[in-house]
CSV table of C-alpha atoms and ligand atoms in Angstrom, one decimal:
chain,number,residue,atom,x,y,z
A,1,MET,CA,3.3,-31.2,-13.0
A,2,THR,CA,0.1,-30.5,-11.2
A,3,SER,CA,-3.2,-32.3,-10.9
A,4,VAL,CA,-5.0,-29.1,-10.1
A,5,GLN,CA,-7.9,-28.5,-12.5
A,6,SER,CA,-9.6,-25.6,-10.8
A,7,VAL,CA,-8.5,-22.7,-8.6
A,8,LEU,CA,-10.7,-20.5,-6.4
A,9,VAL,CA,-9.2,-17.2,-5.2
A,10,VAL,CA,-11.0,-15.6,-2.3
A,11,GLY,CA,-10.3,-11.9,-2.2
A,12,ALA,CA,-10.1,-10.1,-5.6
A,13,SER,CA,-7.5,-7.4,-4.9
A,14,ALA,CA,-3.7,-7.1,-5.3
A,15,ALA,CA,-2.6,-10.5,-4.0
A,16,GLY,CA,-5.5,-12.5,-5.3
A,17,LEU,CA,-5.4,-10.9,-8.8
A,18,THR,CA,-1.6,-11.4,-9.0
A,19,THR,CA,-2.0,-15.0,-8.1
A,20,ALA,CA,-4.6,-15.5,-10.8
A,21,GLU,CA,-2.6,-13.7,-13.5
A,22,ALA,CA,0.6,-15.7,-12.6
A,23,LEU,CA,-1.3,-19.0,-12.9
A,24,ARG,CA,-2.4,-18.1,-16.4
A,25,ARG,CA,1.0,-16.8,-17.4
A,26,LYS,CA,2.5,-20.1,-16.2
A,27,GLY,CA,0.2,-22.0,-18.5
A,28,PHE,CA,-2.7,-23.0,-16.2
A,29,THR,CA,-5.7,-23.7,-18.4
A,30,GLY,CA,-8.1,-25.0,-15.8
A,31,SER,CA,-11.1,-23.1,-14.3
A,32,LEU,CA,-10.2,-20.0,-12.4
A,33,SER,CA,-12.6,-18.0,-10.2
A,34,LEU,CA,-12.1,-14.9,-8.0
A,35,LEU,CA,-14.6,-14.2,-5.2
A,36,GLY,CA,-14.6,-10.7,-3.8
A,37,SER,CA,-16.7,-9.0,-1.1
A,38,GLU,CA,-16.4,-5.6,-2.7
A,39,SER,CA,-18.5,-4.9,-5.8
A,40,GLU,CA,-15.8,-2.8,-7.6
A,41,LEU,CA,-13.4,-4.4,-10.1
A,42,PRO,CA,-10.0,-5.0,-8.5
A,43,TYR,CA,-8.3,-1.7,-7.5
A,44,ASP,CA,-5.1,-0.7,-5.9
A,45,ARG,CA,-4.9,0.7,-2.3
A,46,PRO,CA,-1.7,2.7,-2.2
A,47,PRO,CA,-3.2,5.6,-4.3
A,48,LEU,CA,-6.1,5.8,-1.8
A,49,SER,CA,-4.1,7.8,0.7
A,50,LYS,CA,-2.3,9.8,-1.9
A,51,GLN,CA,-3.6,10.6,-5.4
A,52,VAL,CA,-7.3,9.5,-4.9
A,53,LEU,CA,-7.5,11.3,-1.5
A,54,SER,CA,-5.9,14.5,-2.8
A,55,GLY,CA,-8.1,14.5,-5.9
A,56,ALA,CA,-5.2,14.2,-8.3
A,57,TRP,CA,-6.7,11.0,-9.6
A,58,GLU,CA,-10.3,10.1,-10.3
A,59,PRO,CA,-11.1,6.9,-8.3
A,60,GLU,CA,-11.3,4.8,-11.5
A,61,ARG,CA,-7.6,5.4,-12.1
A,62,ALA,CA,-6.9,3.2,-9.1
A,63,GLN,CA,-8.3,0.2,-10.9
A,64,LEU,CA,-5.6,-2.5,-11.2
A,65,ARG,CA,-6.6,-3.7,-14.7
A,66,SER,CA,-8.8,-2.6,-17.5
A,67,ALA,CA,-12.1,-4.5,-18.1
A,68,GLU,CA,-10.4,-5.9,-21.3
A,69,ALA,CA,-7.4,-7.2,-19.4
A,70,LEU,CA,-9.7,-8.8,-16.8
A,71,ALA,CA,-11.7,-10.4,-19.6
A,72,ALA,CA,-8.5,-11.8,-21.2
A,73,LEU,CA,-7.7,-13.6,-17.9
A,74,ASP,CA,-10.6,-16.0,-18.7
A,75,ALA,CA,-11.6,-16.1,-15.1
A,76,GLU,CA,-15.0,-15.9,-13.4
A,77,PHE,CA,-15.3,-12.9,-11.1
A,78,VAL,CA,-17.9,-13.2,-8.4
A,79,LEU,CA,-18.0,-9.8,-6.8
A,80,GLY,CA,-20.0,-8.2,-4.0
A,81,ASP,CA,-20.5,-11.6,-2.3
A,82,PRO,CA,-18.2,-12.2,0.7
A,83,ALA,CA,-17.1,-15.7,1.7
A,84,VAL,CA,-18.6,-16.6,5.0
A,85,GLY,CA,-17.3,-20.1,5.6
A,86,LEU,CA,-14.7,-22.6,4.4
A,87,ASP,CA,-15.0,-26.4,4.7
A,88,ALA,CA,-11.2,-27.0,4.5
A,89,ASP,CA,-11.3,-30.8,3.9
A,90,ASN,CA,-13.5,-30.4,0.8
A,91,ARG,CA,-12.2,-26.9,-0.2
A,92,LYS,CA,-15.7,-25.7,-0.3
A,93,ILE,CA,-16.6,-22.0,0.2
A,94,THR,CA,-19.9,-20.7,1.3
A,95,THR,CA,-20.8,-17.1,0.5
A,96,ALA,CA,-23.1,-14.5,2.1
A,97,SER,CA,-25.7,-15.0,-0.7
A,98,GLY,CA,-25.7,-18.8,-0.2
A,99,ARG,CA,-23.5,-19.8,-3.1
A,100,THR,CA,-21.2,-22.7,-2.6
A,101,LEU,CA,-18.0,-22.9,-4.6
A,102,THR,CA,-15.4,-25.7,-4.6
A,103,ALA,CA,-12.0,-26.0,-6.3
A,104,ASP,CA,-9.0,-28.3,-6.3
A,105,ALA,CA,-7.0,-25.3,-4.9
A,106,VAL,CA,-8.2,-22.5,-2.7
A,107,VAL,CA,-6.2,-19.3,-2.3
A,108,ILE,CA,-7.1,-17.1,0.7
A,109,ALA,CA,-6.4,-13.5,-0.3
A,110,THR,CA,-8.8,-11.6,1.9
A,111,GLY,CA,-6.4,-8.9,3.1
A,112,ALA,CA,-7.1,-7.0,6.3
A,113,THR,CA,-9.8,-4.7,7.7
A,114,ALA,CA,-9.2,-1.3,9.3
A,115,ARG,CA,-9.3,-1.2,13.1
A,116,THR,CA,-11.4,1.5,14.7
A,117,LEU,CA,-11.8,3.1,18.1
A,118,PRO,CA,-14.9,1.7,19.8
A,119,GLU,CA,-16.3,5.1,20.5
A,120,GLN,CA,-16.1,6.3,16.8
A,121,ARG,CA,-18.9,3.9,15.7
A,122,GLY,CA,-21.8,5.8,14.3
A,123,VAL,CA,-20.1,9.2,14.9
A,124,ARG,CA,-20.2,11.4,11.8
A,125,GLY,CA,-16.9,13.0,10.7
A,126,THR,CA,-14.9,10.0,11.9
A,127,HIS,CA,-13.1,7.9,9.2
A,128,VAL,CA,-10.9,5.0,8.4
A,129,LEU,CA,-9.0,4.5,5.2
A,130,ARG,CA,-8.8,1.0,3.7
A,131,LYS,CA,-11.3,0.8,0.8
A,132,LEU,CA,-12.2,3.0,-2.2
A,133,GLU,CA,-15.5,4.0,-0.5
A,134,ASP,CA,-13.5,5.1,2.6
A,135,ALA,CA,-11.3,7.3,0.4
A,136,ALA,CA,-14.3,8.8,-1.3
A,137,ALA,CA,-16.0,9.5,2.1
A,138,LEU,CA,-12.9,10.9,3.7
A,139,ARG,CA,-12.2,13.2,0.7
A,140,ALA,CA,-15.8,14.5,0.8
A,141,GLY,CA,-15.3,15.1,4.5
A,142,LEU,CA,-12.0,16.9,4.1
A,143,LEU,CA,-13.4,19.2,1.4
A,144,SER,CA,-15.8,20.7,3.8
A,145,ALA,CA,-13.5,20.6,6.9
A,146,ARG,CA,-11.0,23.0,8.4
A,147,ARG,CA,-9.4,21.0,11.3
A,148,VAL,CA,-8.4,17.4,11.0
A,149,VAL,CA,-6.9,15.1,13.6
A,150,VAL,CA,-5.2,11.9,12.4
A,151,VAL,CA,-4.9,9.3,15.1
A,152,GLY,CA,-2.1,6.8,14.4
A,153,ASP,CA,1.5,7.6,13.6
A,154,GLY,CA,2.3,4.6,11.4
A,155,VAL,CA,2.7,4.8,7.6
A,156,LEU,CA,-1.0,5.3,6.8
A,157,GLY,CA,-1.5,8.0,9.4
A,158,ALA,CA,1.6,9.9,8.3
A,159,GLU,CA,0.6,9.7,4.6
A,160,THR,CA,-3.0,10.8,5.4
A,161,ALA,CA,-1.7,13.7,7.4
A,162,ALA,CA,0.6,14.8,4.6
A,163,THR,CA,-2.2,14.6,2.0
A,164,ALA,CA,-4.7,16.5,4.1
A,165,ARG,CA,-2.1,19.2,4.8
A,166,GLN,CA,-1.4,19.5,1.1
A,167,MET,CA,-5.2,20.0,0.7
A,168,GLY,CA,-4.8,23.1,2.9
A,169,LEU,CA,-6.2,21.7,6.1
A,170,ASP,CA,-5.1,22.4,9.6
A,171,VAL,CA,-3.7,18.9,10.5
A,172,THR,CA,-2.7,17.4,13.8
A,173,LEU,CA,-1.1,13.9,13.8
A,174,VAL,CA,-1.4,12.1,17.1
A,175,GLY,CA,0.4,8.9,18.2
A,176,PRO,CA,2.3,7.1,20.9
A,177,GLN,CA,5.7,7.3,19.3
A,178,GLU,CA,8.2,10.1,19.7
A,179,ALA,CA,8.2,10.7,15.9
A,180,PRO,CA,5.9,9.2,13.2
A,181,MET,CA,6.9,5.8,11.9
A,182,THR,CA,9.7,5.3,14.4
A,183,GLY,CA,8.8,1.6,14.5
A,184,GLN,CA,9.3,1.1,10.8
A,185,LEU,CA,12.1,3.6,10.1
A,186,GLY,CA,14.2,3.8,13.3
A,187,ALA,CA,14.7,7.0,15.3
A,188,LEU,CA,17.1,8.7,12.9
A,189,VAL,CA,14.9,8.6,9.8
A,190,ALA,CA,11.7,9.1,11.8
A,191,GLY,CA,13.2,12.2,13.2
A,192,HIS,CA,13.7,13.5,9.6
A,193,LEU,CA,10.2,12.6,8.8
A,194,ALA,CA,8.9,14.5,11.8
A,195,ASP,CA,10.9,17.6,10.7
A,196,LEU,CA,9.4,17.2,7.2
A,197,HIS,CA,5.9,17.2,8.6
A,198,ARG,CA,6.6,20.1,10.9
A,199,ARG,CA,8.2,22.1,8.0
A,200,ASN,CA,5.0,21.6,6.0
A,201,GLY,CA,2.8,22.7,8.8
A,202,VAL,CA,1.6,19.4,10.4
A,203,LYS,CA,1.2,19.7,14.1
A,204,LEU,CA,2.7,16.6,15.7
A,205,ARG,CA,1.5,15.3,19.1
A,206,GLY,CA,3.9,12.4,19.9
A,207,GLY,CA,3.9,10.2,23.0
A,208,VAL,CA,0.1,10.4,23.5
A,209,LEU,CA,-3.0,8.3,22.8
A,210,PRO,CA,-6.6,9.4,22.2
A,211,ASP,CA,-8.5,9.4,25.5
A,212,ALA,CA,-12.0,10.5,24.6
A,213,LEU,CA,-13.9,11.6,21.4
A,214,HIS,CA,-16.1,14.6,21.8
A,215,THR,CA,-19.3,14.9,19.7
A,216,GLU,CA,-22.0,17.5,19.0
A,217,ASP,CA,-25.3,16.3,17.6
A,218,GLY,CA,-23.8,13.0,16.5
A,219,ALA,CA,-20.8,14.5,14.8
A,220,VAL,CA,-17.3,14.6,16.0
A,221,SER,CA,-16.1,17.9,17.4
A,222,GLY,CA,-12.8,17.1,19.1
A,223,LEU,CA,-10.6,14.8,20.9
A,224,ARG,CA,-9.0,14.6,24.4
A,225,LEU,CA,-5.5,13.2,24.5
A,226,SER,CA,-4.0,11.1,27.2
A,227,ASP,CA,-2.0,14.0,28.5
A,228,GLY,CA,-5.2,16.0,28.9
A,229,THR,CA,-4.8,18.2,25.8
A,230,GLU,CA,-8.0,19.0,24.0
A,231,LEU,CA,-8.1,19.2,20.2
A,232,GLU,CA,-10.9,20.6,18.1
A,233,ALA,CA,-11.7,18.7,15.0
A,234,ASP,CA,-14.2,18.6,12.1
A,235,VAL,CA,-12.8,15.3,10.9
A,236,VAL,CA,-11.0,12.6,12.8
A,237,VAL,CA,-9.2,9.9,10.8
A,238,THR,CA,-8.1,6.8,12.7
A,239,ALA,CA,-5.2,4.9,11.2
A,240,VAL,CA,-4.6,2.6,14.1
A,241,GLY,CA,-3.6,-0.5,12.1
A,242,CYS,CA,-5.6,-3.3,10.6
A,243,THR,CA,-6.7,-6.9,11.4
A,244,PRO,CA,-6.3,-9.8,9.1
A,245,ALA,CA,-9.6,-10.6,7.5
A,246,THR,CA,-10.0,-14.1,8.9
A,247,ASP,CA,-13.5,-13.9,10.6
A,248,TRP,CA,-15.0,-16.0,7.9
A,249,LEU,CA,-12.5,-18.8,8.6
A,250,GLU,CA,-13.3,-19.2,12.3
A,251,SER,CA,-14.8,-22.6,12.0
A,252,SER,CA,-12.6,-23.8,9.2
A,253,GLY,CA,-10.1,-25.6,11.4
A,254,LEU,CA,-7.2,-23.6,9.8
A,255,ASN,CA,-4.6,-22.3,12.2
A,256,LEU,CA,-5.5,-18.6,12.7
A,257,ASP,CA,-3.1,-16.5,14.7
A,258,ASN,CA,-2.7,-12.9,13.6
A,259,GLY,CA,-3.5,-14.1,10.0
A,260,VAL,CA,-3.7,-17.5,8.3
A,261,VAL,CA,-0.7,-19.5,9.6
A,262,CYS,CA,1.2,-21.1,6.7
A,263,ASP,CA,4.4,-23.1,6.1
A,264,ALA,CA,7.3,-21.8,4.1
A,265,TYR,CA,5.4,-22.4,0.8
A,266,CYS,CA,2.5,-20.4,2.1
A,267,ARG,CA,0.4,-23.5,2.4
A,268,ALA,CA,-2.3,-23.4,5.1
A,269,ALA,CA,-3.6,-27.0,4.6
A,270,PRO,CA,-3.7,-29.5,1.8
A,271,GLY,CA,-4.9,-27.6,-1.3
A,272,ILE,CA,-5.2,-24.3,0.6
A,273,TRP,CA,-2.8,-21.4,0.4
A,274,ALA,CA,-2.8,-17.8,1.8
A,275,VAL,CA,-1.3,-14.7,0.2
A,276,GLY,CA,-0.9,-11.0,0.9
A,277,ASP,CA,-1.9,-9.1,4.1
A,278,VAL,CA,-3.8,-12.1,5.5
A,279,ALA,CA,-1.0,-14.6,5.2
A,280,ARG,CA,1.4,-15.3,8.1
A,281,TRP,CA,3.9,-17.7,6.8
A,282,HIS,CA,7.2,-19.2,7.9
A,283,HIS,CA,9.9,-17.0,6.5
A,284,GLN,CA,12.9,-19.4,6.4
A,285,GLY,CA,15.4,-16.7,6.2
A,286,LEU,CA,14.2,-15.1,9.4
A,287,GLY,CA,13.3,-18.4,11.0
A,288,ARG,CA,9.9,-17.2,12.2
A,289,LEU,CA,6.4,-16.5,11.2
A,290,VAL,CA,6.0,-13.2,9.3
A,291,ARG,CA,3.0,-11.3,8.1
A,292,LEU,CA,3.6,-8.3,5.9
A,293,GLU,CA,1.2,-5.5,5.0
A,294,ASN,CA,2.7,-4.0,1.9
A,295,ARG,CA,2.0,-3.9,-1.8
A,296,THR,CA,5.1,-5.6,-3.0
A,297,ASN,CA,4.6,-8.6,-0.8
A,298,ALA,CA,1.0,-8.9,-2.1
A,299,ALA,CA,2.5,-9.3,-5.7
A,300,GLU,CA,5.6,-11.4,-4.9
A,301,GLN,CA,3.7,-13.8,-2.7
A,302,GLY,CA,1.0,-14.2,-5.4
A,303,LEU,CA,3.8,-15.3,-7.8
A,304,ALA,CA,5.2,-17.7,-5.3
A,305,VAL,CA,1.8,-19.3,-4.5
A,306,ALA,CA,0.9,-19.6,-8.2
A,307,ALA,CA,4.2,-21.5,-8.8
A,308,ASP,CA,3.5,-23.8,-5.8
A,309,ILE,CA,0.0,-24.6,-6.9
A,310,LEU,CA,1.4,-25.6,-10.3
A,311,GLY,CA,4.0,-27.9,-8.6
A,312,ASP,CA,6.9,-25.7,-9.1
A,313,GLY,CA,7.1,-24.0,-5.6
A,314,LYS,CA,10.0,-22.9,-3.5
A,315,PRO,CA,10.0,-21.5,0.0
A,316,TYR,CA,9.0,-17.9,-0.1
A,317,VAL,CA,11.9,-15.9,1.4
A,318,PRO,CA,11.5,-12.2,0.2
A,319,VAL,CA,13.5,-9.2,1.4
A,320,PRO,CA,10.5,-7.2,2.8
A,321,TYR,CA,10.0,-3.9,1.0
A,322,PHE,CA,7.7,-1.0,1.2
A,323,TRP,CA,7.6,2.6,0.0
A,324,THR,CA,5.7,5.6,1.1
A,325,ASP,CA,5.3,9.1,-0.5
A,326,GLN,CA,4.8,12.1,1.9
A,327,PHE,CA,5.1,15.7,0.7
A,328,ASP,CA,8.0,15.8,-1.7
A,329,VAL,CA,9.7,12.8,-0.2
A,330,LYS,CA,9.8,9.2,-1.5
A,331,LEU,CA,10.9,6.7,1.0
A,332,GLN,CA,12.0,3.2,0.1
A,333,VAL,CA,12.5,0.6,2.9
A,334,TYR,CA,14.2,-2.7,2.3
A,335,GLY,CA,14.1,-5.1,5.2
A,336,ILE,CA,12.8,-4.8,8.7
A,337,ALA,CA,14.8,-2.7,11.2
A,338,SER,CA,14.9,-4.2,14.7
A,339,ALA,CA,14.5,-1.8,17.7
A,340,VAL,CA,18.2,-2.2,18.5
A,341,ALA,CA,19.5,-1.6,15.0
A,342,ARG,CA,22.2,1.1,14.6
A,343,ALA,CA,21.6,3.7,11.8
A,344,GLU,CA,24.2,5.2,9.6
A,345,VAL,CA,24.0,7.5,6.6
A,346,VAL,CA,25.9,5.6,3.8
A,347,GLU,CA,25.1,7.9,0.8
A,348,GLY,CA,23.9,11.4,0.3
A,349,ASP,CA,23.2,13.9,3.0
A,350,PRO,CA,20.1,14.7,5.0
A,351,VAL,CA,20.9,18.4,4.7
A,352,GLU,CA,20.5,18.1,0.9
A,353,GLY,CA,17.2,16.1,1.3
A,354,ARG,CA,18.6,12.9,-0.4
A,355,PHE,CA,20.3,10.1,1.5
A,356,VAL,CA,20.5,6.4,2.2
A,357,VAL,CA,20.6,4.9,5.7
A,358,SER,CA,21.8,1.5,6.6
A,359,MET,CA,20.5,-0.2,9.8
A,360,THR,CA,22.8,-2.8,11.4
A,361,GLY,CA,21.5,-5.2,14.0
A,362,PRO,CA,23.3,-7.8,16.1
A,363,GLN,CA,23.6,-10.1,13.1
A,364,GLY,CA,24.7,-7.5,10.6
A,365,PRO,CA,23.0,-5.2,8.1
A,366,GLU,CA,19.2,-5.7,8.2
A,367,CYS,CA,17.5,-2.7,6.7
A,368,VAL,CA,18.3,0.0,4.0
A,369,LEU,CA,16.2,3.1,3.7
A,370,GLY,CA,16.3,5.6,0.8
A,371,TRP,CA,15.1,9.2,1.2
A,372,ASN,CA,14.6,10.6,-2.2
A,373,MET,CA,17.4,8.2,-3.5
A,374,PRO,CA,15.5,5.2,-4.9
A,375,LYS,CA,18.3,4.0,-7.3
A,376,GLN,CA,21.0,4.2,-4.7
A,377,ALA,CA,18.8,2.5,-2.0
A,378,ARG,CA,18.1,-0.3,-4.4
A,379,LEU,CA,21.8,-0.9,-5.0
A,380,GLN,CA,22.4,-0.8,-1.2
A,381,ARG,CA,19.7,-3.5,-0.8
A,382,ALA,CA,22.4,-6.1,-1.7
A,383,ALA,CA,23.9,-5.6,1.7
A,384,VAL,CA,20.8,-7.0,3.5
A,385,VAL,CA,19.8,-9.9,1.2
A,386,ASP,CA,21.9,-12.4,3.2
A,387,HIS,CA,20.0,-11.5,6.4
A,388,TYR,CA,16.7,-12.6,4.8
A,389,THR,CA,17.8,-15.5,2.6
A,390,ARG,CA,20.1,-17.5,4.8
A,391,PRO,CA,18.1,-20.5,6.0
A,392,ARG,CA,17.6,-20.8,9.8
A,393,GLN,CA,16.0,-23.4,12.0
A,394,PRO,CA,12.5,-24.4,10.7
A,395,VAL,CA,9.5,-23.7,12.9
A,396,THR,CA,6.4,-25.8,12.5
A,397,PRO,CA,3.3,-23.6,12.1
B,1,FAD,C1,-4.7,3.5,2.0
B,1,FAD,C2,-3.6,2.6,1.8
B,1,FAD,C3,-2.4,3.0,1.3
B,1,FAD,C4,-1.3,2.1,1.2
B,1,FAD,N1,-0.1,2.5,0.7
B,1,FAD,C5,0.9,1.7,0.6
B,1,FAD,C6,2.2,2.1,0.1
B,1,FAD,O1,2.4,3.3,-0.2
B,1,FAD,N2,3.2,1.2,-0.1
B,1,FAD,C7,3.0,-0.1,0.2
B,1,FAD,O2,3.9,-0.9,0.1
B,1,FAD,N3,1.8,-0.6,0.7
B,1,FAD,C8,0.8,0.3,0.9
B,1,FAD,N4,-0.5,-0.2,1.3
B,1,FAD,C9,-0.6,-1.6,1.7
B,1,FAD,C10,-1.1,-2.4,0.4
B,1,FAD,O3,-2.1,-1.7,-0.3
B,1,FAD,C11,-1.6,-3.8,0.9
B,1,FAD,O4,-0.5,-4.4,1.5
B,1,FAD,C12,-2.2,-4.6,-0.2
B,1,FAD,O5,-3.4,-4.0,-0.7
B,1,FAD,C13,-2.5,-6.0,0.3
B,1,FAD,O6,-3.2,-6.7,-0.8
B,1,FAD,P1,-4.1,-7.9,-0.5
B,1,FAD,O7,-4.7,-8.3,-1.8
B,1,FAD,O8,-3.4,-8.9,0.4
B,1,FAD,O9,-5.3,-7.3,0.5
B,1,FAD,P2,-6.4,-6.2,0.2
B,1,FAD,O10,-5.8,-5.2,-0.7
B,1,FAD,O11,-6.9,-5.8,1.6
B,1,FAD,O12,-7.5,-7.0,-0.5
B,1,FAD,C14,-8.3,-8.1,0.1
B,1,FAD,C15,-9.6,-8.2,-0.7
B,1,FAD,O13,-10.3,-9.2,-0.1
B,1,FAD,C16,-11.7,-8.8,0.1
B,1,FAD,N5,-12.3,-9.6,1.1
B,1,FAD,C17,-12.1,-9.5,2.5
B,1,FAD,N6,-12.9,-10.4,3.1
B,1,FAD,C18,-13.5,-11.2,2.2
B,1,FAD,C19,-14.3,-12.3,2.2
B,1,FAD,N7,-14.8,-12.8,3.3
B,1,FAD,N8,-14.8,-12.8,1.0
B,1,FAD,C20,-14.3,-12.2,-0.2
B,1,FAD,N9,-13.5,-11.2,-0.3
B,1,FAD,C21,-13.1,-10.7,0.9
B,1,FAD,C22,-11.5,-7.4,0.5
B,1,FAD,O14,-12.7,-6.7,0.3
B,1,FAD,C23,-10.4,-6.9,-0.5
B,1,FAD,O15,-11.0,-6.5,-1.7
B,1,FAD,C24,-1.5,0.7,1.5
B,1,FAD,C25,-2.8,0.3,2.0
B,1,FAD,C26,-3.8,1.2,2.2
B,1,FAD,C27,-5.1,0.7,2.8
């Protein structure tokens, strides 16, 4: 049983909305509010670098729920008004417009903001991709561009390069790794990803960093790389990671360290929880603090937090999971591969463009990757569950 009569969710996107919906589904009848800094109704981010950027979808299609479904939630949405402060003892939020909102339970779901290169500020033709408005601006830029340089060889950079290339642009993907996404996929699968990009005409510049941005009349015209190479560009997209959106919590007294630090139940302080990209919680299976930036975690953590608010919580111990779509390949990744993990193809064949790779670390199987083999990858996931769910020594946040 819970004594919670009111819940305020700060951040009205995937994690925040899932938490709110789960509360209602579990029978919560108290007052429910969602506060969001963006003025759009809650929308989904994965399509921004894929269908919305390519134009296959109108932006509205990225909305997470219809207006009717949101109305049925019986929640107050306060949109376009960012939280600027939290009084944690009294669970009181202050917003940019001067509102104050209090609740018995506060859920921090403010996600993350895109990092930028300092020299790109104010330079036309440079872009990041985190919000719907970013996707619209980048799409407009790409439609009138010929040469694009994507800086950042993680998942977002690789996806953006693939989409821009499919739009017919001359695309160069720049990053410090030997092959895109090596950190997330390991060298074997990242090597196949590099081949996929090359086959489709993306120029890969691995092992380099951007050194200087060139401009003409306030617009980007090119980039110098750390190895001295000069690249011409009409558009530069920086996909160099993101920072948990915790600025507004600086004076809250909460423990902030690469996210809102939480215990195993995703509790940051009495009556305060964190979910999604902003939350860094104690993963009992891994025995350490973890912050995940993926869509499935946003949803699963929302369910876990809703249960805990209602007095029915358990430690949150997911098997991390993300997917990415690039060209004609759908990749599924269960678990986190450590740098020393050994990769082995356990089903299918890379030559046929369909395979599953198992990654084994010092303590056994830790990651399973499917390359155009979603069903088989899901079945192989069973091999890594133990690695994530076996309790280890607790760590106090
Ligand atoms: C372009 C793109 C493509 C992606 N593709 C994939 C994919 O293919 N697969 C995958 O697994 N994951 C993908 N992701 C990651 C996934 O979308 C995120 O993990 C997920 O959106 C996290 O949800 P969230 O609700 O925690 O944070 P967010 O989605 O960032 O939402 C946080 C919300 O809080 C708001 N907010 C911030 N500060 C404040 C404040 N002070 N007050 C009020 N509101 C505030 C923000 O404006 C935002 O609306 C992608 C992300 C991006 C950006």
